[in-house]
mmCIF file of C-alpha atoms in Angstrom:
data_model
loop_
_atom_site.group_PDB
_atom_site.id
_atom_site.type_symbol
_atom_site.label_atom_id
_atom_site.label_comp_id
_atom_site.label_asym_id
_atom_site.label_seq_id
_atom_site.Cartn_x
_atom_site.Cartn_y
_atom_site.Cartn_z
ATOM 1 C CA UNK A 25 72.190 112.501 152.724
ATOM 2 C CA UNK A 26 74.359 109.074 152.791
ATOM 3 C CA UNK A 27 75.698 108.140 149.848
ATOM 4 C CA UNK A 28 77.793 105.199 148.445
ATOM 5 C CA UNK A 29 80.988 106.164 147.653
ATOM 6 C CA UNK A 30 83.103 104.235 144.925
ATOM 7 C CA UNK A 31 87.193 105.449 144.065
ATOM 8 C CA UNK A 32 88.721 105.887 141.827
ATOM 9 C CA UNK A 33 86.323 107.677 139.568
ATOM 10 C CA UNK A 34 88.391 107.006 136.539
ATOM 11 C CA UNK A 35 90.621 104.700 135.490
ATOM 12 C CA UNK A 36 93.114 104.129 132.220
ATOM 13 C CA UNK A 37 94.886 101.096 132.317
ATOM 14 C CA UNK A 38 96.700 99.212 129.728
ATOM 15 C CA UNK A 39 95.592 95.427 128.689
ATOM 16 C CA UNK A 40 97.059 92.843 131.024
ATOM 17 C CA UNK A 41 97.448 94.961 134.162
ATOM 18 C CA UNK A 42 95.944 95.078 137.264
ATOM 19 C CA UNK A 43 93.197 97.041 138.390
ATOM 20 C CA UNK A 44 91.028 97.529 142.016
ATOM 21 C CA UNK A 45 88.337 99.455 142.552
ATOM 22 C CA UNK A 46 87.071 100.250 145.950
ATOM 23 C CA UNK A 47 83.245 100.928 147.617
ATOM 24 C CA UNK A 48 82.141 101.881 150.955
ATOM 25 C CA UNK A 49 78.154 101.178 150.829
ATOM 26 C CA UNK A 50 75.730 103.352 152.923
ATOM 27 C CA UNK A 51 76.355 103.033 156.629
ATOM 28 C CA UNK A 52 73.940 99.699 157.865
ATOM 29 C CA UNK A 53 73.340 98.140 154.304
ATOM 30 C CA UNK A 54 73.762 94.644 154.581
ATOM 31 C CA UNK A 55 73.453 93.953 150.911
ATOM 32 C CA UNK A 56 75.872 95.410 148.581
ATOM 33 C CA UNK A 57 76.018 94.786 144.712
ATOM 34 C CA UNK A 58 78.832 95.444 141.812
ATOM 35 C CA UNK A 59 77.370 95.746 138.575
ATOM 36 C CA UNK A 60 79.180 96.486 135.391
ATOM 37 C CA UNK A 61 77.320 99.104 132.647
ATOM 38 C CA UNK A 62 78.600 98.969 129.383
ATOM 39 C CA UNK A 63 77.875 102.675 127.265
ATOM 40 C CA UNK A 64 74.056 102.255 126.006
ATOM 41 C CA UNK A 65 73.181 99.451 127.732
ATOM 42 C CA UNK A 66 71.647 98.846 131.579
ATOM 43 C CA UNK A 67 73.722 97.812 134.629
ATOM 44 C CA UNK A 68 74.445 94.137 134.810
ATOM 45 C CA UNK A 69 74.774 92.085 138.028
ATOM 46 C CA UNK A 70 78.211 90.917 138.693
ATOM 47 C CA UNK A 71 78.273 90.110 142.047
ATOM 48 C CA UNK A 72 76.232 89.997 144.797
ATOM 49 C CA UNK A 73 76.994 90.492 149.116
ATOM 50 C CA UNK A 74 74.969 89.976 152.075
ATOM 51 C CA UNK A 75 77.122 90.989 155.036
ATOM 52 C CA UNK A 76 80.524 89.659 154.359
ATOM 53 C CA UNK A 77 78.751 86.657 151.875
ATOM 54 C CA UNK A 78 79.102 85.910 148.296
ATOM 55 C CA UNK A 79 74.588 85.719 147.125
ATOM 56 C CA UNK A 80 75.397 85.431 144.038
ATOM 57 C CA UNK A 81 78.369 85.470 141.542
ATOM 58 C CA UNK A 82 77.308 83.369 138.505
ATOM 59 C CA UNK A 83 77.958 86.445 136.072
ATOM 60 C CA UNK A 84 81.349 87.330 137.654
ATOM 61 C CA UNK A 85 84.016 85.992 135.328
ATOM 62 C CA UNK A 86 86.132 84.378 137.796
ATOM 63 C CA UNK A 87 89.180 83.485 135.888
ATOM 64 C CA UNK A 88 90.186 87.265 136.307
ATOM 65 C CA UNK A 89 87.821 88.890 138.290
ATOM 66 C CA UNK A 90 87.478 88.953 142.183
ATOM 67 C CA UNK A 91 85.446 90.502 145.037
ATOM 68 C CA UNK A 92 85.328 90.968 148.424
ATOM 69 C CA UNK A 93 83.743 91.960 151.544
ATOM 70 C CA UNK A 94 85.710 91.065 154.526
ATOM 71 C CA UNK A 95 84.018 92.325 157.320
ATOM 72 C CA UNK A 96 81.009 92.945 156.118
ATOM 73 C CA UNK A 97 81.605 96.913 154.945
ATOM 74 C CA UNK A 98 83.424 97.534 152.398
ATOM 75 C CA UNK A 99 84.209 96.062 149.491
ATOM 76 C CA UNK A 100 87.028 95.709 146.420
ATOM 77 C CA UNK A 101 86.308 93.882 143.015
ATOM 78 C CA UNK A 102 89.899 93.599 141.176
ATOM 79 C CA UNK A 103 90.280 92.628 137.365
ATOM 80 C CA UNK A 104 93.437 90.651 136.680
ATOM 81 C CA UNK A 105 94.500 90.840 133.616
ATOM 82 C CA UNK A 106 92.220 93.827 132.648
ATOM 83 C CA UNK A 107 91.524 93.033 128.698
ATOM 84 C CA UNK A 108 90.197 95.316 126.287
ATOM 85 C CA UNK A 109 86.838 94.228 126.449
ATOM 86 C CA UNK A 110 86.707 95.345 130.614
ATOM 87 C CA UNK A 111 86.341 99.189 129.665
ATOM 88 C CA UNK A 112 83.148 99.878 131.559
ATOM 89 C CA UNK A 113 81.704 101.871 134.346
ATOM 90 C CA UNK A 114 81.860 99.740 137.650
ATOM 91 C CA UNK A 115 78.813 100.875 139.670
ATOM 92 C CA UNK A 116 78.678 99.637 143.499
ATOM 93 C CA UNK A 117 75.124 99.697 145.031
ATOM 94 C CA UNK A 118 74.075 98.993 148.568
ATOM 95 C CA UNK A 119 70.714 98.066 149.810
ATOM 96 C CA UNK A 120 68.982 97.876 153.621
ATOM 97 C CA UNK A 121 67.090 95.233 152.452
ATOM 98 C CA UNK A 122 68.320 91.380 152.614
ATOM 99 C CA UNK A 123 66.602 89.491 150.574
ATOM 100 C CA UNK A 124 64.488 91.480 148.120
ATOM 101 C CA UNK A 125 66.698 93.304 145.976
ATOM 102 C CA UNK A 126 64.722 96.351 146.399
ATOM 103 C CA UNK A 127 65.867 100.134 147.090
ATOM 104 C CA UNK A 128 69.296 99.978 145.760
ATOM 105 C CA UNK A 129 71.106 102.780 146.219
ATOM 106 C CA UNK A 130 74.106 103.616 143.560
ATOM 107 C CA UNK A 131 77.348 104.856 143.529
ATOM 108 C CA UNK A 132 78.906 107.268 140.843
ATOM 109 C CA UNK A 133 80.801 104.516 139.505
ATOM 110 C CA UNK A 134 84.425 103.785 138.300
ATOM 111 C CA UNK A 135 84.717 104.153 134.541
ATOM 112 C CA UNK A 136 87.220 102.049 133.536
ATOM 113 C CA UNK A 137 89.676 102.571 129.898
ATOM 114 C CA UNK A 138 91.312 99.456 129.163
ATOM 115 C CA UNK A 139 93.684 100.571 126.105
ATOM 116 C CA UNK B 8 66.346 84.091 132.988
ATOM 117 C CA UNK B 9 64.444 87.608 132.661
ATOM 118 C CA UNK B 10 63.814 89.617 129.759
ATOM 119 C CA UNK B 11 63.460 92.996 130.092
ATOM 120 C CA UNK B 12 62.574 94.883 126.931
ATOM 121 C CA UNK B 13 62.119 98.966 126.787
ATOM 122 C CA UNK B 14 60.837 101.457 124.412
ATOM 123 C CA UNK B 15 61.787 104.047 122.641
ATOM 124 C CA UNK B 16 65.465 103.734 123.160
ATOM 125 C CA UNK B 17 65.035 107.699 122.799
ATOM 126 C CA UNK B 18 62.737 110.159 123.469
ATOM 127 C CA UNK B 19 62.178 114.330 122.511
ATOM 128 C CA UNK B 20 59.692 116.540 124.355
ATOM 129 C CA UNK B 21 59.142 119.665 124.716
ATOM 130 C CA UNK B 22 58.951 121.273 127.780
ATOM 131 C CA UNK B 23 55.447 120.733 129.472
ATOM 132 C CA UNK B 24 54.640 117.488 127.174
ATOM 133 C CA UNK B 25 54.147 114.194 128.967
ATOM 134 C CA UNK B 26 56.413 111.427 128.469
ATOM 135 C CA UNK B 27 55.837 108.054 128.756
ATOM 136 C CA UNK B 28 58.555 104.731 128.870
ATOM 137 C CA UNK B 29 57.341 101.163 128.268
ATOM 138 C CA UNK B 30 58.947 98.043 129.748
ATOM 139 C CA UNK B 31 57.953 94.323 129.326
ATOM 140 C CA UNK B 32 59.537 91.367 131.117
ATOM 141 C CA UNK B 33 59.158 87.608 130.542
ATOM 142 C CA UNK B 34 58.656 86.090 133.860
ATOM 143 C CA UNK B 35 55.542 86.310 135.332
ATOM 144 C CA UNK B 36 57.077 85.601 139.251
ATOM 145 C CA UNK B 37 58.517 89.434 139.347
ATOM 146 C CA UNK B 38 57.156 91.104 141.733
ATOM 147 C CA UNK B 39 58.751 94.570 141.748
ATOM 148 C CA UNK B 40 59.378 97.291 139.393
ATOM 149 C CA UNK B 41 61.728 100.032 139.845
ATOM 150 C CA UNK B 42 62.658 102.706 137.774
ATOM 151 C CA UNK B 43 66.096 104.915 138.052
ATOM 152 C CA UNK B 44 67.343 107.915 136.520
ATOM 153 C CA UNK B 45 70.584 108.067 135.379
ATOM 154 C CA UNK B 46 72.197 111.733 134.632
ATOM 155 C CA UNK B 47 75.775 112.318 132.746
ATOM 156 C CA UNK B 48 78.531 111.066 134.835
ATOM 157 C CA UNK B 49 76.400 109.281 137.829
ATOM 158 C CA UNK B 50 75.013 106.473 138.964
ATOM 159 C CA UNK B 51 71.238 104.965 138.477
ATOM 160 C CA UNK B 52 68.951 107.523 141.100
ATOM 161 C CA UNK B 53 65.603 105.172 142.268
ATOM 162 C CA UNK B 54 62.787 107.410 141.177
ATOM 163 C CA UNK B 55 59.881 105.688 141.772
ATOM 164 C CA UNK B 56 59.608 101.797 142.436
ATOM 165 C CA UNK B 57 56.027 99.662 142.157
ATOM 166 C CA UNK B 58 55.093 96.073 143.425
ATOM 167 C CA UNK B 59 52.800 93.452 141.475
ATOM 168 C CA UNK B 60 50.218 93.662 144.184
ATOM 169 C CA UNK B 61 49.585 97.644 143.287
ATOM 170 C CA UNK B 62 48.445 98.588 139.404
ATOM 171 C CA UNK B 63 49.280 102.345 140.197
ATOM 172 C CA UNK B 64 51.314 104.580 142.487
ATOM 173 C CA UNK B 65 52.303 108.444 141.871
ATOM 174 C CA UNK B 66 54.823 110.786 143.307
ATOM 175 C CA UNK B 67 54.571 114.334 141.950
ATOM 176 C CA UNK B 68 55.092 114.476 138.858
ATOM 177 C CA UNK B 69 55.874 110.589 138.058
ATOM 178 C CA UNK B 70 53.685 108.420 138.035
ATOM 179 C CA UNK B 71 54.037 104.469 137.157
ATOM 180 C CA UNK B 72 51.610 101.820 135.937
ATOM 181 C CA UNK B 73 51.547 98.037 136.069
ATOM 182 C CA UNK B 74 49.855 95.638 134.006
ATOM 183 C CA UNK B 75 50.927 91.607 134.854
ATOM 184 C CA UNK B 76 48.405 90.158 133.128
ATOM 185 C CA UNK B 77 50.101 91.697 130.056
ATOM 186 C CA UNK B 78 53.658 91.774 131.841
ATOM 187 C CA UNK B 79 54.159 95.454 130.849
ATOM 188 C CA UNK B 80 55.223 98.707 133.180
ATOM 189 C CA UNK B 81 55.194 102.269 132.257
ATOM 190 C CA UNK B 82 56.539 105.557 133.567
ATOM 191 C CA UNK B 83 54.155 108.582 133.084
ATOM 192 C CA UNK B 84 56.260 111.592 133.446
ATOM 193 C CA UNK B 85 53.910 114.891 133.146
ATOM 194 C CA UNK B 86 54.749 118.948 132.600
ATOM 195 C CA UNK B 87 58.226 117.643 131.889
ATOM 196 C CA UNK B 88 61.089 119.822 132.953
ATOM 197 C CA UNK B 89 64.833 120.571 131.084
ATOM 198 C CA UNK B 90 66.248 118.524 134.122
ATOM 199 C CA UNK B 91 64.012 115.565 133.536
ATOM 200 C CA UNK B 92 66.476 115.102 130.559
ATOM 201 C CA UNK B 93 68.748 111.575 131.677
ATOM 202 C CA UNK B 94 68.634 108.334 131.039
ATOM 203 C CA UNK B 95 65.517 106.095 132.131
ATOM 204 C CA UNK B 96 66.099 102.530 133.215
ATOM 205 C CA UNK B 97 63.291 100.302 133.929
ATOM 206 C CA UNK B 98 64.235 97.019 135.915
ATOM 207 C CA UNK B 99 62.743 93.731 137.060
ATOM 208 C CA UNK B 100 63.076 91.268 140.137
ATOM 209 C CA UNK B 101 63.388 88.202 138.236
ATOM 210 C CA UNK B 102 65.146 84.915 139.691
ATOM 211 C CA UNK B 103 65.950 86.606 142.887
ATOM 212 C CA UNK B 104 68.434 89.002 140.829
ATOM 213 C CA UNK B 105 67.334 92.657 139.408
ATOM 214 C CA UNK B 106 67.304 92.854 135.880
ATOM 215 C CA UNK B 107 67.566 96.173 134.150
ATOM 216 C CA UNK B 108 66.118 97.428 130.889
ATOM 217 C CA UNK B 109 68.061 98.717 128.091
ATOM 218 C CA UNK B 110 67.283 102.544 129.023
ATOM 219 C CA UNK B 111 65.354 105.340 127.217
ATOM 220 C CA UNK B 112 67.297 108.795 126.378
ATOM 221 C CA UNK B 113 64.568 111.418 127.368
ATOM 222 C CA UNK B 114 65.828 114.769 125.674
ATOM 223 C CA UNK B 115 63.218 117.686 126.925
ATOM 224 C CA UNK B 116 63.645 120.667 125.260
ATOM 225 C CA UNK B 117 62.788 124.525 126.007
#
């Protein structure tokens, strides 16, 4: 069964650094998603693709987060400076449909320390 | 933008009890209503999904229910297993984005 596959599965960083996280969506999916879960709570959008387009990134904090899609496959969302408050699991989700937001399909996520 | 409430933030069976999650939502445009299961260490799994022109739909064992006049949604889960134990997220299409509930620990016990 195809899955969406998201490295690395864990990572400790200190505040201020760098970090990049990487997904490769199901083979075909046009539509691919990074959401950010916080422990107890439910995934939150923070970016959205269709093909190698930006949908939607109002809840992406730009100042030190980016994304991107280049040719329309994979994708890398980078945190720069990484601050405390960025420990998380990063969950990458692709979807066949383009422009329903239905049948998401979900990685096993990056859970991210930030110490 | 959306509001997606759920209830009970946890939940204890035993084994062979029903369960049952509740979800309501604010805007009465949605028009579809997943629900994923989330085990220890992995992503959200779709279980079952529902859209607002369909009150009822059932897979096995799961079985969801829609109510828009009263914008509320509920998973039915019946003869509940040990591996039924995860977390439950409901979710929402609201202002083109999906919007995901707060999720319900399900604990079902032997």
């Amino acid at each position: 069964e195809a899955e969406v596959a998201q490295s690395p599965r864990y990572k400790i960083t200190e505040k201020s650094q760098a970090v990049a996280f990487w997904c490769d969506p199901i083979s075909g999916h046009a539509t691919l998603y990074w959401y950010r879960q916080i422990l107890g709570q439910g995934p939150e959008l923070l970016v959205q693709f269709q093909d190698e387009s930006v949908v939607d990134d109002s809840q992406l904090p730009k100042d030190r987060f980016s994304a991107e899609r280049l040719k329309g496959v994979d994708s890398t969302l980078k945190i720069q400076p990484a601050e405390l408050g960025d420990s998380a699991m990063y969950l990458c989700a692709s979807s066949a449909d383009r422009a329903t937001n239905e049948k998401l399909f979900f990685g096993s996520g990056t859970q991210l320390s930030v110490l | 933008g959306e509001n997606v409430e759920q209830h009970p933030s946890t939940l204890s069976v035993q084994e062979g009890d029903s369960a049952v999650i509740k979800c309501t939502y604010s805007d009465s445009a949605s028009n579809y209503f997943p629900w994923y299961k989330q085990e220890l260490g992995k992503g959200p799994q779709l279980i079952i999904d529902i859209r607002s022109n369909v009150g009822e739909k059932k897979d096995q064992r799961i079985a969801v229910t829609l109510n828009k006049t009263a914008k509320h949604f509920s998973l039915h889960i019946t003869e509940t297993q040990p591996e039924d134990s995860a977390v439950y997220f409901c979710a929402v299409t609201g202002f083109q984005k999906l919007v995901f509930g707060t999720g319900t620990r399900l604990l079902v016990s032997p």
